[in-house]
Amino acid sequence: MLFAVLMSASFCFAETQWPVERVLGTGRGISQGQMYDPSDVAVDSRGYAYVLEAYNGRIQVFSPDGSSTAVYGSTGNDDPGQLDSPDSIALKEVNENLTEIAVADTSNHRVQLFWINASQTNWTVFGEHLYGDYKPSSHIYLDHPRGVDLDASGNLYVSDTGDNRVNVFRNGSWLAVPKAENRSEINGNLTSEGVIQSPVGVAVEGGKVYIVESGADRIRGLYVNGSEFLSYGGPGSDRGQFNNPGAVALDHQGHLFVADTGNNRVEVFTTEGKYVASYGSGNCSIAIKSHPSYALGQFCNPRGLDVWNSTLFVVDSGNHRVQVINLTYMPASSCIMLGDNEPCGKVEVGEIISFIGQWAAGNASVSDVLRLIIAWASG
């Protein structure tokens, strides 16, 4: 009877429903409090969100109550603090009085380092675009860098999209431009999957580097030494597939969040590559641009994200807002590994019962339940 009920159900992939706590941004525009083409977000330990805006060329800071408290930067391509289509932001809190920020200044082919303390703010710039074949080793060249992250030691990781590599700049003084001799790179050329294809988002934890490959619609996990520990994805809209993914973020419970930009959703996996959940659907209505509280849980080209205290911040770029989502319930991961229809290990009856409950609540895919039943029945 149970099997018949399951067989009669739809085989679509279940979408997890999490409540949206609040929205950052008062609508599309250039005034403080408004946003125009936001591209990424980084959240500090107090819950303040640093939102990077590509069109406005600035960083706008929002307090936990949703109000805009500060704006840094402006559009331009010359002086430090001027940004042209910036794509990614990362921050590190040195102490309660000093915050260090890295910004991928994409169309200026450089990275800007920015630090804020109690009395002043400072910017410094490094990187330049390569023209021709002359490439002295003393210079740092970047080609449309789109992703940045900082590890616990302060090492800086930069997705050099046009050069198909991730640059690693070993920790130095933030008061000086990083030196070329302190740079190494991760390019994937020593792995079975080959060279990284147009890397965009990057996230680092415990010596592992998670890379969004927009050129292959997949996630790659590489160690700093270049060896590979994870690879999954592929073009499409089913579970575990991507359409021009833009960013990746990690939480402290072993989850990996991917902004699946072209599919207007966020997909969640374990850091071992098991599928957990999908959230969101597409809505690019013009009404949202002036009424950002409309159509919550729906996205238009989500590009950046960050996780803070079981709260997910999603940059809803095409709708010119950031949605703050409460991760009140995180489904258990599927026993099906991505890219493989076989269960991982022996299937227990308790696991089947758990997944039936999750399916009934709309938090698991019926196809996973069926696969587990078949695997259990076959021994």
Short mmCIF file of C-alpha atoms in Angstrom, two decimals:
data_model
loop_
_atom_site.label_atom_id
_atom_site.label_comp_id
_atom_site.label_asym_id
_atom_site.label_seq_id
_atom_site.Cartn_x
_atom_site.Cartn_y
_atom_site.Cartn_z
CA MET A 1 0.00 0.00 0.00
CA LEU A 2 2.77 2.39 0.95
CA PHE A 3 4.65 1.60 -2.24
CA ALA A 4 1.48 2.27 -4.28
CA VAL A 5 0.99 5.63 -2.58
CA LEU A 6 4.58 6.59 -3.30
CA MET A 7 4.32 5.48 -6.88
CA SER A 8 1.23 7.65 -7.38
CA ALA A 9 3.01 10.75 -6.12
CA SER A 10 4.70 13.26 -8.39
CA PHE A 11 8.35 12.61 -9.10
CA CYS A 12 9.36 16.26 -8.99
CA PHE A 13 12.17 17.25 -6.63
CA ALA A 14 10.79 18.62 -3.38
CA GLU A 15 11.59 22.22 -2.53
CA THR A 16 12.33 23.08 1.07
CA GLN A 17 10.33 25.98 2.50
CA TRP A 18 12.15 28.21 4.97
CA PRO A 19 10.62 31.45 6.30
CA VAL A 20 12.02 34.78 5.12
CA GLU A 21 12.76 36.84 8.25
CA ARG A 22 13.33 40.18 6.59
CA VAL A 23 14.46 41.91 3.41
CA LEU A 24 17.39 44.30 3.10
CA GLY A 25 16.96 47.20 0.70
CA THR A 26 14.07 49.58 0.12
CA GLY A 27 13.90 49.16 -3.65
CA ARG A 28 16.01 49.72 -6.75
CA GLY A 29 17.94 52.98 -6.68
CA ILE A 30 21.13 54.83 -5.82
CA SER A 31 20.12 56.47 -2.53
CA GLN A 32 21.29 55.06 0.79
CA GLY A 33 19.04 52.20 1.79
CA GLN A 34 18.24 51.36 -1.83
CA MET A 35 20.17 48.83 -3.92
CA TYR A 36 21.02 48.55 -7.58
CA ASP A 37 22.32 45.23 -8.89
CA PRO A 38 23.73 43.83 -5.63
CA SER A 39 26.27 41.09 -6.25
CA ASP A 40 27.42 39.67 -2.91
CA VAL A 41 27.12 39.88 0.87
CA ALA A 42 29.36 39.18 3.86
CA VAL A 43 28.02 39.12 7.42
CA ASP A 44 30.07 39.90 10.53
CA SER A 45 29.75 38.35 13.99
CA ARG A 46 27.19 40.96 15.09
CA GLY A 47 24.90 40.21 12.18
CA TYR A 48 25.75 43.34 10.20
CA ALA A 49 25.52 42.65 6.47
CA TYR A 50 28.05 44.22 4.09
CA VAL A 51 26.26 44.27 0.73
CA LEU A 52 28.33 44.78 -2.42
CA GLU A 53 26.49 46.59 -5.24
CA ALA A 54 27.80 46.10 -8.78
CA TYR A 55 25.94 48.99 -10.43
CA ASN A 56 26.44 51.49 -7.60
CA GLY A 57 30.08 50.45 -7.09
CA ARG A 58 29.83 50.51 -3.32
CA ILE A 59 29.58 48.57 -0.07
CA GLN A 60 26.45 49.28 1.94
CA VAL A 61 26.23 48.12 5.56
CA PHE A 62 22.89 47.00 7.02
CA SER A 63 22.26 46.46 10.73
CA PRO A 64 20.32 43.42 12.03
CA ASP A 65 17.14 45.53 12.09
CA GLY A 66 17.47 46.13 8.34
CA SER A 67 18.52 49.80 8.39
CA SER A 68 21.43 51.10 6.32
CA THR A 69 24.18 52.37 8.62
CA ALA A 70 27.08 53.19 6.28
CA VAL A 71 28.20 53.37 2.65
CA TYR A 72 31.77 52.90 1.41
CA GLY A 73 33.20 53.28 -2.11
CA SER A 74 31.97 54.75 -5.37
CA THR A 75 31.93 53.94 -9.07
CA GLY A 76 35.11 54.51 -11.04
CA ASN A 77 38.32 52.94 -12.34
CA ASP A 78 41.16 55.04 -10.98
CA ASP A 79 41.65 55.70 -7.29
CA PRO A 80 41.44 53.24 -4.38
CA GLY A 81 37.84 53.01 -3.26
CA GLN A 82 36.51 53.32 -6.80
CA LEU A 83 34.85 50.13 -8.06
CA ASP A 84 33.69 48.93 -11.48
CA SER A 85 31.17 46.04 -11.45
CA PRO A 86 32.54 44.48 -8.25
CA ASP A 87 31.43 40.87 -7.88
CA SER A 88 32.49 39.45 -4.51
CA ILE A 89 33.25 40.49 -0.93
CA ALA A 90 34.83 38.76 2.07
CA LEU A 91 35.59 40.03 5.56
CA LYS A 92 37.68 39.12 8.57
CA GLU A 93 37.26 40.61 12.03
CA VAL A 94 40.69 41.09 13.57
CA ASN A 95 39.22 42.41 16.82
CA GLU A 96 36.19 44.39 17.96
CA ASN A 97 37.68 47.59 16.54
CA LEU A 98 39.14 46.39 13.24
CA THR A 99 37.44 44.71 10.26
CA GLU A 100 39.34 43.78 7.12
CA ILE A 101 37.50 43.48 3.81
CA ALA A 102 38.50 42.14 0.39
CA VAL A 103 36.56 43.08 -2.76
CA ALA A 104 36.87 41.58 -6.25
CA ASP A 105 36.88 44.76 -8.35
CA THR A 106 36.02 42.74 -11.43
CA SER A 107 35.97 45.11 -14.39
CA ASN A 108 39.01 46.95 -13.05
CA HIS A 109 40.91 43.62 -13.04
CA ARG A 110 42.05 44.11 -9.46
CA VAL A 111 41.32 43.35 -5.82
CA GLN A 112 40.77 46.10 -3.30
CA LEU A 113 41.61 45.64 0.38
CA PHE A 114 39.69 47.81 2.78
CA TRP A 115 39.89 48.04 6.53
CA ILE A 116 37.67 49.84 9.01
CA ASN A 117 38.62 50.77 12.55
CA ALA A 118 37.20 53.09 15.16
CA SER A 119 38.75 56.25 13.71
CA GLN A 120 39.33 55.78 9.99
CA THR A 121 38.91 53.71 6.85
CA ASN A 122 41.65 52.84 4.37
CA TRP A 123 41.84 51.28 0.92
CA THR A 124 44.68 49.65 -0.96
CA VAL A 125 44.69 48.11 -4.44
CA PHE A 126 46.58 45.35 -6.20
CA GLY A 127 46.35 43.62 -9.56
CA GLU A 128 46.41 44.78 -13.15
CA HIS A 129 45.17 43.59 -16.53
CA LEU A 130 47.65 41.85 -18.79
CA TYR A 131 48.09 43.39 -22.24
CA GLY A 132 50.25 41.50 -24.70
CA ASP A 133 52.76 38.82 -23.75
CA TYR A 134 55.03 40.85 -21.48
CA LYS A 135 54.46 39.47 -17.98
CA PRO A 136 57.20 40.28 -15.45
CA SER A 137 57.12 38.02 -12.40
CA SER A 138 57.21 41.00 -10.07
CA HIS A 139 53.66 42.02 -11.09
CA ILE A 140 50.28 40.54 -10.15
CA TYR A 141 48.00 40.07 -13.14
CA LEU A 142 44.26 39.40 -12.93
CA ASP A 143 41.64 38.85 -15.61
CA HIS A 144 38.10 39.64 -14.41
CA PRO A 145 38.49 38.33 -10.83
CA ARG A 146 35.04 37.37 -9.53
CA GLY A 147 35.46 35.55 -6.21
CA VAL A 148 37.31 36.29 -2.98
CA ASP A 149 37.56 34.61 0.42
CA LEU A 150 39.78 34.77 3.48
CA ASP A 151 40.82 31.78 5.58
CA ALA A 152 41.34 31.70 9.34
CA SER A 153 44.99 32.68 8.93
CA GLY A 154 44.19 35.68 6.78
CA ASN A 155 45.35 34.14 3.50
CA LEU A 156 43.46 35.61 0.54
CA TYR A 157 41.92 33.46 -2.22
CA VAL A 158 40.96 35.10 -5.52
CA SER A 159 39.07 33.43 -8.38
CA ASP A 160 40.86 34.75 -11.46
CA THR A 161 38.03 33.92 -13.83
CA GLY A 162 39.62 34.84 -17.14
CA ASP A 163 42.83 32.96 -16.32
CA ASN A 164 41.04 29.80 -15.08
CA ARG A 165 42.77 29.69 -11.71
CA VAL A 166 42.42 30.56 -8.04
CA ASN A 167 45.24 32.74 -6.72
CA VAL A 168 46.37 32.23 -3.14
CA PHE A 169 48.11 35.16 -1.47
CA ARG A 170 49.80 34.08 1.73
CA ASN A 171 49.16 36.24 4.74
CA GLY A 172 51.05 39.51 4.83
CA SER A 173 50.47 42.96 6.19
CA TRP A 174 47.11 44.46 5.23
CA LEU A 175 48.85 47.82 5.25
CA ALA A 176 50.81 46.84 2.14
CA VAL A 177 50.01 45.46 -1.30
CA PRO A 178 50.48 41.65 -1.47
CA LYS A 179 53.73 40.66 -3.10
CA ALA A 180 53.92 38.56 -6.25
CA GLU A 181 56.42 36.19 -4.62
CA ASN A 182 53.81 35.31 -1.99
CA ARG A 183 51.34 34.16 -4.64
CA SER A 184 50.60 30.55 -5.55
CA GLU A 185 47.79 29.18 -7.67
CA ILE A 186 45.27 26.35 -7.84
CA ASN A 187 44.24 25.49 -11.40
CA GLY A 188 43.14 21.86 -11.37
CA ASN A 189 45.68 20.74 -13.96
CA LEU A 190 46.85 17.87 -11.74
CA THR A 191 43.36 16.35 -11.39
CA SER A 192 41.36 13.92 -13.51
CA GLU A 193 38.80 16.67 -14.23
CA GLY A 194 41.49 18.93 -15.65
CA VAL A 195 41.86 22.68 -15.51
CA ILE A 196 39.24 24.76 -13.69
CA GLN A 197 36.79 26.31 -16.14
CA SER A 198 35.91 29.97 -15.43
CA PRO A 199 36.00 29.88 -11.63
CA VAL A 200 33.72 32.43 -9.96
CA GLY A 201 32.69 31.87 -6.32
CA VAL A 202 35.20 30.47 -3.84
CA ALA A 203 34.92 29.39 -0.19
CA VAL A 204 37.71 28.12 2.04
CA GLU A 205 37.66 26.06 5.22
CA GLY A 206 40.24 23.86 6.90
CA GLY A 207 42.64 23.78 3.97
CA LYS A 208 39.88 22.86 1.53
CA VAL A 209 38.92 25.20 -1.31
CA TYR A 210 35.40 24.95 -2.76
CA ILE A 211 35.21 26.48 -6.24
CA VAL A 212 32.21 27.33 -8.41
CA GLU A 213 33.06 26.54 -12.02
CA SER A 214 30.66 28.59 -14.11
CA GLY A 215 32.21 27.21 -17.30
CA ALA A 216 31.25 23.64 -16.37
CA ASP A 217 28.19 24.22 -14.13
CA ARG A 218 29.75 22.30 -11.27
CA ILE A 219 31.44 22.50 -7.87
CA ARG A 220 35.06 21.46 -7.48
CA GLY A 221 36.81 20.83 -4.18
CA LEU A 222 40.58 21.20 -4.29
CA TYR A 223 43.26 21.22 -1.64
CA VAL A 224 45.79 24.04 -1.68
CA ASN A 225 48.36 21.58 -3.05
CA GLY A 226 46.17 21.12 -6.16
CA SER A 227 44.74 17.65 -5.49
CA GLU A 228 41.01 17.12 -5.77
CA PHE A 229 38.61 15.80 -3.11
CA LEU A 230 35.22 16.67 -4.62
CA SER A 231 33.56 17.25 -7.99
CA TYR A 232 29.86 17.27 -8.82
CA GLY A 233 27.19 19.01 -10.83
CA GLY A 234 26.61 19.55 -14.52
CA PRO A 235 24.24 21.63 -16.63
CA GLY A 236 20.53 21.30 -15.95
CA SER A 237 17.75 22.06 -13.48
CA ASP A 238 17.37 18.74 -11.63
CA ARG A 239 18.71 18.06 -8.17
CA GLY A 240 22.45 18.61 -8.05
CA GLN A 241 22.59 20.31 -11.44
CA PHE A 242 23.33 23.97 -12.09
CA ASN A 243 22.72 26.74 -14.57
CA ASN A 244 25.48 29.36 -14.42
CA PRO A 245 26.09 29.07 -10.65
CA GLY A 246 27.54 32.21 -9.10
CA ALA A 247 28.62 31.72 -5.49
CA VAL A 248 29.23 29.27 -2.68
CA ALA A 249 29.17 29.58 1.12
CA LEU A 250 29.76 27.27 4.08
CA ASP A 251 28.12 27.07 7.49
CA HIS A 252 29.53 25.53 10.67
CA GLN A 253 27.40 22.37 10.45
CA GLY A 254 29.03 20.93 7.36
CA HIS A 255 26.67 22.38 4.73
CA LEU A 256 27.57 23.90 1.39
CA PHE A 257 25.20 26.50 -0.10
CA VAL A 258 25.31 27.25 -3.84
CA ALA A 259 23.67 30.21 -5.58
CA ASP A 260 22.28 28.46 -8.66
CA THR A 261 21.85 31.73 -10.51
CA GLY A 262 20.30 30.62 -13.79
CA ASN A 263 17.81 28.32 -12.03
CA ASN A 264 16.77 31.05 -9.55
CA ARG A 265 17.34 28.92 -6.47
CA VAL A 266 19.78 27.98 -3.74
CA GLU A 267 20.91 24.35 -3.50
CA VAL A 268 22.28 22.88 -0.29
CA PHE A 269 24.70 19.95 0.01
CA THR A 270 26.95 18.45 2.61
CA THR A 271 30.63 19.20 2.25
CA GLU A 272 31.01 15.57 1.11
CA GLY A 273 28.72 16.19 -1.88
CA LYS A 274 25.41 14.69 -0.68
CA TYR A 275 22.25 16.52 -1.67
CA VAL A 276 20.27 18.17 1.17
CA ALA A 277 17.72 20.66 -0.15
CA SER A 278 16.66 23.14 -2.82
CA TYR A 279 15.13 26.51 -1.98
CA GLY A 280 13.44 29.15 -4.12
CA SER A 281 11.86 29.67 -7.52
CA GLY A 282 12.01 32.34 -10.20
CA ASN A 283 10.23 35.69 -10.17
CA CYS A 284 11.61 38.78 -11.91
CA SER A 285 8.46 40.89 -11.70
CA ILE A 286 9.02 44.60 -12.16
CA ALA A 287 6.78 45.21 -9.13
CA ILE A 288 9.45 43.79 -6.80
CA LYS A 289 11.88 46.55 -7.77
CA SER A 290 9.78 49.12 -5.92
CA HIS A 291 8.14 46.75 -3.42
CA PRO A 292 10.96 44.52 -2.17
CA SER A 293 8.71 42.70 0.32
CA TYR A 294 6.78 41.09 -2.55
CA ALA A 295 7.31 37.46 -3.63
CA LEU A 296 9.45 36.37 -0.70
CA GLY A 297 11.31 33.12 -1.26
CA GLN A 298 11.45 33.82 -5.00
CA PHE A 299 14.54 35.05 -6.80
CA CYS A 300 15.75 36.76 -9.94
CA ASN A 301 19.35 35.76 -10.68
CA PRO A 302 20.63 35.16 -7.11
CA ARG A 303 24.35 35.85 -7.20
CA GLY A 304 25.87 35.90 -3.70
CA LEU A 305 25.16 34.46 -0.27
CA ASP A 306 26.45 34.08 3.26
CA VAL A 307 25.41 32.15 6.37
CA TRP A 308 25.27 33.60 9.87
CA ASN A 309 23.78 32.00 13.01
CA SER A 310 21.50 29.59 11.11
CA THR A 311 20.39 32.46 8.89
CA LEU A 312 20.95 32.52 5.14
CA PHE A 313 21.52 35.85 3.37
CA VAL A 314 20.74 35.56 -0.36
CA VAL A 315 21.58 38.36 -2.79
CA ASP A 316 18.51 38.53 -5.02
CA SER A 317 20.38 40.53 -7.63
CA GLY A 318 17.74 40.99 -10.34
CA ASN A 319 15.20 42.07 -7.73
CA HIS A 320 17.68 44.50 -6.12
CA ARG A 321 17.38 43.16 -2.60
CA VAL A 322 18.82 40.70 -0.08
CA GLN A 323 16.51 38.11 1.42
CA VAL A 324 17.32 36.95 4.95
CA ILE A 325 16.09 33.39 5.45
CA ASN A 326 15.70 31.50 8.72
CA LEU A 327 17.08 27.97 8.38
CA THR A 328 14.68 26.64 10.98
CA TYR A 329 14.78 23.07 9.70
CA MET A 330 17.60 21.46 7.78
CA PRO A 331 16.60 18.17 6.13
CA ALA A 332 18.88 15.19 6.50
CA SER A 333 21.16 14.63 3.55
CA SER A 334 20.22 12.11 0.89
CA CYS A 335 22.00 8.79 0.90
CA ILE A 336 22.30 9.23 -2.87
CA MET A 337 25.59 10.80 -3.87
CA LEU A 338 25.42 13.37 -6.63
CA GLY A 339 26.11 11.94 -10.05
CA ASP A 340 25.41 8.42 -8.79
CA ASN A 341 22.01 6.71 -8.54
CA GLU A 342 23.29 4.08 -6.09
CA PRO A 343 22.81 4.51 -2.33
CA CYS A 344 25.90 5.06 -0.20
CA GLY A 345 26.26 2.03 2.04
CA LYS A 346 23.69 -0.34 3.49
CA VAL A 347 20.16 1.06 3.74
CA GLU A 348 18.40 0.64 7.09
CA VAL A 349 14.62 0.58 7.71
CA GLY A 350 14.97 3.56 10.05
CA GLU A 351 16.48 5.61 7.26
CA ILE A 352 13.52 4.80 4.99
CA ILE A 353 11.05 5.78 7.71
CA SER A 354 12.91 9.05 8.27
CA PHE A 355 12.81 9.91 4.58
CA ILE A 356 9.10 9.06 4.32
CA GLY A 357 8.46 11.57 7.11
CA GLN A 358 10.58 14.18 5.37
CA TRP A 359 8.81 13.52 2.06
CA ALA A 360 5.39 13.90 3.74
CA ALA A 361 6.51 17.26 5.15
CA GLY A 362 7.73 18.40 1.74
CA ASN A 363 11.40 18.27 2.73
CA ALA A 364 12.62 15.29 0.71
CA SER A 365 12.26 13.94 -2.78
CA VAL A 366 9.95 10.96 -3.35
CA SER A 367 12.52 9.61 -5.79
CA ASP A 368 15.01 9.34 -2.92
CA VAL A 369 12.49 7.40 -0.85
CA LEU A 370 11.85 4.99 -3.72
CA ARG A 371 15.54 4.48 -4.36
CA LEU A 372 16.10 3.67 -0.69
CA ILE A 373 13.18 1.19 -0.65
CA ILE A 374 14.47 -0.54 -3.76
CA ALA A 375 18.01 -0.67 -2.38
CA TRP A 376 16.76 -2.08 0.94
CA ALA A 377 14.57 -4.68 -0.81
CA SER A 378 17.45 -5.82 -3.00
CA GLY A 379 19.61 -6.38 0.06
#
